[in-house]
mmCIF file of C-alpha atoms in Angstrom:
data_model
loop_
_atom_site.group_PDB
_atom_site.id
_atom_site.type_symbol
_atom_site.label_atom_id
_atom_site.label_comp_id
_atom_site.label_asym_id
_atom_site.label_seq_id
_atom_site.Cartn_x
_atom_site.Cartn_y
_atom_site.Cartn_z
ATOM 1 C CA MET J 4 53.118 55.108 44.275
ATOM 2 C CA GLN J 5 51.869 53.559 40.340
ATOM 3 C CA ARG J 6 54.080 51.074 38.164
ATOM 4 C CA LYS J 7 53.464 50.758 34.190
ATOM 5 C CA ASP J 8 55.007 48.924 31.749
ATOM 6 C CA ILE J 9 53.499 50.659 28.290
ATOM 7 C CA LYS J 10 53.945 50.404 25.006
ATOM 8 C CA ILE J 11 54.127 53.707 23.289
ATOM 9 C CA ARG J 12 53.880 54.490 20.058
ATOM 10 C CA SER J 13 57.173 55.653 17.737
ATOM 11 C CA SER J 14 57.046 58.907 15.825
ATOM 12 C CA GLU J 15 58.505 56.156 12.973
ATOM 13 C CA GLY J 16 55.057 54.638 13.615
ATOM 14 C CA LYS J 17 56.749 52.006 15.557
ATOM 15 C CA GLU J 18 55.958 50.598 19.104
ATOM 16 C CA PHE J 19 58.242 50.422 22.450
ATOM 17 C CA ASP J 20 58.901 49.651 25.511
ATOM 18 C CA CYS J 21 59.007 52.279 28.284
ATOM 19 C CA TYR J 22 59.127 51.634 32.250
ATOM 20 C CA LEU J 23 56.966 54.623 33.601
ATOM 21 C CA VAL J 24 56.440 54.933 37.736
ATOM 22 C CA THR J 25 53.801 57.699 39.050
ATOM 23 C CA PRO J 26 54.139 59.005 42.404
ATOM 24 C CA ASP J 27 51.369 59.785 44.614
ATOM 25 C CA ALA J 28 52.273 63.114 45.103
ATOM 26 C CA ALA J 29 48.830 65.577 44.915
ATOM 27 C CA GLY J 30 49.350 67.771 42.576
ATOM 28 C CA LYS J 31 51.007 68.924 39.605
ATOM 29 C CA VAL J 32 55.216 67.359 39.302
ATOM 30 C CA PRO J 33 58.011 67.885 36.534
ATOM 31 C CA ALA J 34 58.806 64.403 35.436
ATOM 32 C CA ILE J 35 62.497 63.372 34.758
ATOM 33 C CA VAL J 36 62.690 60.881 31.446
ATOM 34 C CA LEU J 37 66.256 57.927 32.386
ATOM 35 C CA ALA J 38 68.113 57.021 29.162
ATOM 36 C CA SER J 39 69.789 54.008 29.935
ATOM 37 C CA ALA J 40 73.580 52.242 29.815
ATOM 38 C CA VAL J 41 73.957 50.382 27.071
ATOM 39 C CA HIS J 42 72.780 47.200 29.239
ATOM 40 C CA GLY J 43 68.971 48.938 28.827
ATOM 41 C CA VAL J 44 66.178 49.138 31.300
ATOM 42 C CA ASP J 45 66.892 46.893 33.231
ATOM 43 C CA ARG J 46 67.138 46.659 37.536
ATOM 44 C CA ASP J 47 69.125 49.412 38.510
ATOM 45 C CA MET J 48 66.984 51.529 36.150
ATOM 46 C CA ARG J 49 64.005 50.710 37.957
ATOM 47 C CA ALA J 50 64.987 51.701 41.512
ATOM 48 C CA LEU J 51 66.121 54.423 40.123
ATOM 49 C CA ALA J 52 62.370 55.055 38.453
ATOM 50 C CA ASP J 53 61.164 54.207 41.280
ATOM 51 C CA GLU J 54 63.227 56.072 44.520
ATOM 52 C CA PHE J 55 62.739 59.444 41.741
ATOM 53 C CA ALA J 56 59.056 59.072 42.349
ATOM 54 C CA ALA J 57 59.634 57.984 45.880
ATOM 55 C CA GLN J 58 60.520 61.760 46.083
ATOM 56 C CA GLY J 59 57.092 63.211 44.310
ATOM 57 C CA TYR J 60 59.005 62.798 40.525
ATOM 58 C CA ILE J 61 57.046 60.924 37.935
ATOM 59 C CA ALA J 62 59.922 59.132 36.224
ATOM 60 C CA ALA J 63 60.084 57.217 32.857
ATOM 61 C CA ALA J 64 62.825 54.255 31.238
ATOM 62 C CA PRO J 65 61.958 54.183 27.871
ATOM 63 C CA ASP J 66 64.053 51.817 26.092
ATOM 64 C CA LEU J 67 67.104 52.855 23.647
ATOM 65 C CA PHE J 68 67.299 49.080 22.076
ATOM 66 C CA TRP J 69 64.255 48.413 20.427
ATOM 67 C CA ARG J 70 65.425 48.523 17.158
ATOM 68 C CA SER J 71 68.010 46.308 16.882
ATOM 69 C CA VAL J 72 68.509 43.983 19.920
ATOM 70 C CA PRO J 73 65.212 44.445 22.909
ATOM 71 C CA GLY J 74 65.201 44.561 26.257
ATOM 72 C CA PRO J 75 66.733 45.019 29.258
ATOM 73 C CA LEU J 76 71.016 42.626 29.373
ATOM 74 C CA ALA J 77 72.205 41.548 31.340
ATOM 75 C CA ARG J 78 76.221 42.933 32.056
ATOM 76 C CA ASP J 79 78.178 39.414 30.215
ATOM 77 C CA ASP J 80 76.522 40.045 27.546
ATOM 78 C CA ASP J 81 78.144 40.193 23.939
ATOM 79 C CA ARG J 82 74.863 42.336 22.535
ATOM 80 C CA THR J 83 75.421 45.365 25.088
ATOM 81 C CA LYS J 84 78.579 46.339 22.752
ATOM 82 C CA THR J 85 77.007 45.289 19.737
ATOM 83 C CA ARG J 86 72.976 46.951 19.981
ATOM 84 C CA SER J 87 75.154 50.003 20.441
ATOM 85 C CA GLN J 88 77.606 51.182 17.204
ATOM 86 C CA PRO J 89 77.965 52.542 15.714
ATOM 87 C CA ARG J 90 77.716 55.051 18.546
ATOM 88 C CA LEU J 91 77.099 58.443 17.267
ATOM 89 C CA GLU J 92 74.917 56.499 14.561
ATOM 90 C CA LYS J 93 72.710 55.220 17.230
ATOM 91 C CA ILE J 94 72.470 57.989 19.584
ATOM 92 C CA LYS J 95 71.334 60.039 16.983
ATOM 93 C CA ALA J 96 68.096 57.897 16.267
ATOM 94 C CA GLY J 97 67.418 57.329 19.837
ATOM 95 C CA GLU J 98 66.470 61.545 20.141
ATOM 96 C CA ALA J 99 63.134 60.933 18.420
ATOM 97 C CA ASP J 100 62.726 58.330 21.957
ATOM 98 C CA LEU J 101 63.849 61.055 23.847
ATOM 99 C CA ALA J 102 60.879 63.420 22.216
ATOM 100 C CA ASP J 103 58.506 60.407 21.826
ATOM 101 C CA THR J 104 58.656 59.939 25.442
ATOM 102 C CA LEU J 105 58.307 62.700 26.377
ATOM 103 C CA ALA J 106 55.291 63.443 24.263
ATOM 104 C CA GLU J 107 53.983 60.753 26.300
ATOM 105 C CA VAL J 108 55.005 62.107 29.503
ATOM 106 C CA ARG J 109 52.478 65.214 28.462
ATOM 107 C CA LYS J 110 49.976 63.343 28.264
ATOM 108 C CA LEU J 111 49.901 62.703 31.757
ATOM 109 C CA PRO J 112 47.319 64.967 33.803
ATOM 110 C CA GLN J 113 49.945 65.016 36.526
ATOM 111 C CA PHE J 114 52.904 66.099 34.504
ATOM 112 C CA ASN J 115 53.612 70.321 34.876
ATOM 113 C CA GLY J 116 55.243 70.666 31.478
ATOM 114 C CA ARG J 117 58.444 70.658 32.487
ATOM 115 C CA ALA J 118 60.881 67.406 32.058
ATOM 116 C CA ALA J 119 64.836 66.555 33.044
ATOM 117 C CA ALA J 120 66.681 64.213 31.207
ATOM 118 C CA MET J 121 68.959 62.250 32.855
ATOM 119 C CA GLY J 122 71.176 59.789 31.190
ATOM 120 C CA PHE J 123 73.706 57.239 32.029
ATOM 121 C CA CYS J 124 77.488 56.285 30.179
ATOM 122 C CA TYR J 125 75.750 55.946 26.420
ATOM 123 C CA GLY J 126 72.150 57.116 27.838
ATOM 124 C CA GLY J 127 74.704 60.859 28.750
ATOM 125 C CA PRO J 128 74.621 62.714 25.481
ATOM 126 C CA TYR J 129 70.766 62.997 26.006
ATOM 127 C CA ALA J 130 71.487 65.308 29.040
ATOM 128 C CA ILE J 131 72.748 68.074 26.865
ATOM 129 C CA LEU J 132 71.145 67.098 23.425
ATOM 130 C CA GLY J 133 67.358 67.138 25.576
ATOM 131 C CA PRO J 134 67.653 70.580 26.556
ATOM 132 C CA LYS J 135 69.188 71.035 23.240
ATOM 133 C CA ARG J 136 66.188 70.357 20.904
ATOM 134 C CA LEU J 137 63.985 67.540 22.157
ATOM 135 C CA GLY J 138 62.068 69.596 24.774
ATOM 136 C CA TYR J 139 64.060 69.362 28.396
ATOM 137 C CA ALA J 140 64.214 70.953 30.458
ATOM 138 C CA ALA J 141 67.773 70.212 31.613
ATOM 139 C CA GLY J 142 70.320 66.957 31.550
ATOM 140 C CA ILE J 143 72.632 65.741 34.127
ATOM 141 C CA SER J 144 74.442 63.108 33.556
ATOM 142 C CA CYS J 145 76.808 60.740 35.371
ATOM 143 C CA HIS J 146 79.146 58.509 33.597
ATOM 144 C CA GLY J 147 78.381 58.989 30.076
ATOM 145 C CA THR J 148 79.999 57.908 27.698
ATOM 146 C CA GLN J 149 81.266 59.952 23.891
ATOM 147 C CA LEU J 150 80.434 63.684 26.143
ATOM 148 C CA LEU J 151 83.048 65.274 23.211
ATOM 149 C CA ASP J 152 81.402 64.514 20.547
ATOM 150 C CA TYR J 153 78.067 66.623 22.647
ATOM 151 C CA ILE J 154 80.427 70.024 24.011
ATOM 152 C CA ASN J 155 79.456 71.775 20.516
ATOM 153 C CA GLU J 156 75.419 71.021 21.785
ATOM 154 C CA LEU J 157 76.185 73.420 25.008
ATOM 155 C CA GLU J 158 76.166 76.714 22.938
ATOM 156 C CA GLY J 159 72.857 78.740 22.583
ATOM 157 C CA VAL J 160 71.715 76.416 25.740
ATOM 158 C CA SER J 161 69.906 78.533 28.913
ATOM 159 C CA ALA J 162 69.228 75.340 30.791
ATOM 160 C CA PRO J 163 70.434 73.745 33.401
ATOM 161 C CA VAL J 164 72.945 71.103 32.730
ATOM 162 C CA CYS J 165 75.505 68.833 34.532
ATOM 163 C CA ILE J 166 77.850 66.469 34.107
ATOM 164 C CA ILE J 167 79.184 63.971 36.298
ATOM 165 C CA TRP J 168 82.019 61.752 36.566
ATOM 166 C CA GLY J 169 85.072 59.823 38.379
ATOM 167 C CA ASP J 170 88.380 60.895 37.960
ATOM 168 C CA GLN J 171 88.776 56.933 36.820
ATOM 169 C CA ASP J 172 86.094 56.720 34.728
ATOM 170 C CA HIS J 173 87.945 54.321 31.760
ATOM 171 C CA ALA J 174 84.779 55.933 29.128
ATOM 172 C CA ALA J 175 85.473 59.794 29.888
ATOM 173 C CA PRO J 176 89.532 60.167 30.030
ATOM 174 C CA ALA J 177 91.253 62.787 31.768
ATOM 175 C CA PRO J 178 91.676 65.443 27.888
ATOM 176 C CA VAL J 179 87.604 65.593 27.911
ATOM 177 C CA GLN J 180 87.299 65.968 31.451
ATOM 178 C CA GLU J 181 89.647 69.145 31.135
ATOM 179 C CA ALA J 182 87.152 70.108 28.226
ATOM 180 C CA TYR J 183 84.130 70.323 29.954
ATOM 181 C CA ARG J 184 85.776 71.575 33.536
ATOM 182 C CA ALA J 185 85.947 74.652 31.039
ATOM 183 C CA VAL J 186 83.003 74.890 30.413
ATOM 184 C CA PRO J 187 80.907 76.200 33.216
ATOM 185 C CA PRO J 188 83.198 79.401 33.626
ATOM 186 C CA ARG J 189 82.099 80.631 30.669
ATOM 187 C CA MET J 190 78.532 78.701 31.005
ATOM 188 C CA LYS J 191 76.772 79.656 34.154
ATOM 189 C CA ASN J 192 74.199 77.133 33.286
ATOM 190 C CA VAL J 193 76.711 74.149 33.306
ATOM 191 C CA GLU J 194 78.319 72.634 36.118
ATOM 192 C CA VAL J 195 80.420 70.091 35.769
ATOM 193 C CA HIS J 196 81.174 67.828 39.150
ATOM 194 C CA ILE J 197 85.170 64.739 39.374
ATOM 195 C CA PHE J 198 85.302 62.293 42.318
ATOM 196 C CA PRO J 199 88.858 61.762 43.255
ATOM 197 C CA GLY J 200 88.924 57.397 42.472
ATOM 198 C CA VAL J 201 85.618 56.628 41.096
ATOM 199 C CA LEU J 202 85.030 54.476 38.371
ATOM 200 C CA HIS J 203 83.010 53.701 35.213
ATOM 201 C CA GLY J 204 79.667 52.914 36.458
ATOM 202 C CA TYR J 205 79.228 54.232 40.061
ATOM 203 C CA MET J 206 75.616 55.109 39.929
ATOM 204 C CA MET J 207 74.498 51.271 39.196
ATOM 205 C CA HIS J 208 74.214 48.560 42.267
ATOM 206 C CA GLY J 209 74.538 45.231 40.083
ATOM 207 C CA ASN J 210 78.238 46.516 39.616
ATOM 208 C CA ALA J 211 79.959 45.469 42.763
ATOM 209 C CA LYS J 212 83.041 47.128 41.071
ATOM 210 C CA ALA J 213 82.034 50.598 39.752
ATOM 211 C CA PHE J 214 79.004 51.407 42.993
ATOM 212 C CA SER J 215 80.214 54.522 45.097
ATOM 213 C CA GLU J 216 77.685 55.370 47.881
ATOM 214 C CA GLU J 217 78.544 58.075 48.349
ATOM 215 C CA THR J 218 78.773 59.301 44.467
ATOM 216 C CA TYR J 219 75.623 58.067 43.342
ATOM 217 C CA ARG J 220 74.016 60.100 46.861
ATOM 218 C CA PHE J 221 75.381 63.168 45.607
ATOM 219 C CA SER J 222 74.084 62.852 42.207
ATOM 220 C CA MET J 223 71.014 61.906 43.577
ATOM 221 C CA SER J 224 70.503 64.998 45.533
ATOM 222 C CA ARG J 225 71.801 67.576 42.355
ATOM 223 C CA ALA J 226 69.260 65.477 40.119
ATOM 224 C CA LEU J 227 66.068 65.783 41.977
ATOM 225 C CA ALA J 228 67.438 70.057 43.015
ATOM 226 C CA ILE J 229 66.899 70.282 39.520
ATOM 227 C CA LEU J 230 64.055 69.141 39.569
ATOM 228 C CA ASP J 231 62.435 70.481 42.142
ATOM 229 C CA GLY J 232 63.573 73.975 40.136
ATOM 230 C CA LEU J 233 61.789 72.974 37.550
ATOM 231 C CA ARG J 234 58.671 72.956 40.327
ATOM 232 C CA GLY J 235 58.195 76.297 39.323
ATOM 233 C CA ALA J 236 59.393 79.452 37.596
ATOM 234 C CA GLU J 237 62.936 79.799 39.592
ATOM 235 C CA ARG J 238 65.739 77.949 38.856
ATOM 236 C CA GLU J 239 67.589 75.846 41.755
ATOM 237 C CA PRO J 240 70.682 77.509 41.983
ATOM 238 C CA LEU J 241 73.756 75.197 41.145
ATOM 239 C CA ARG J 242 76.772 74.229 42.536
ATOM 240 C CA LYS J 243 80.023 74.950 41.737
ATOM 241 C CA ALA J 244 82.561 73.112 39.776
ATOM 242 C CA SER J 245 83.543 70.641 42.063
#
């Protein structure tokens, strides 16, 4: 696979950084765009992009914080809190970044035209907003935050959407999780999985307290299955809510 740090020309006329990994696979393949947590495109995000590329998919991880404090930040850096607020306003601005990143991916001859948005923590809402109005063919959220503000955005979405939390996630309390549990019975394109005993940040190897190997592997398997469904006309069957 080939790893690059590239610059993307934003629709606002400025540039932002993006980590782009293309696979060695022959032929055209789907892509996945990773919307990071408040720590930005750090070692964990790059490792996730590398893993998707190793499985044969294009992976891109844009810097969603280029307008304020760009680049990756350590977990104990207080700027992670300030650069992500006011949250709804920041997420709205980042919609353009997800759209601009997808436009950049479309330039790749290896891209088959179908991409998934995968969000972590802060980036979780893009798993819904991506398929809703940004041109993405699927969405996956892992320990996503602020998702109750976006539950109504699911209306009218027919693309696959997968939401995964741990039931000990302080950023997604029980009322939020229960609201999402009620969605799959009426929307067959949505799956919700909640793992007992799992904390917020379970996908991040760099978060030793929260990392959960089992939940990480499950989340990756669902993302890879959904991506496999974007290879052709057949959609990957959704897993039953758990």
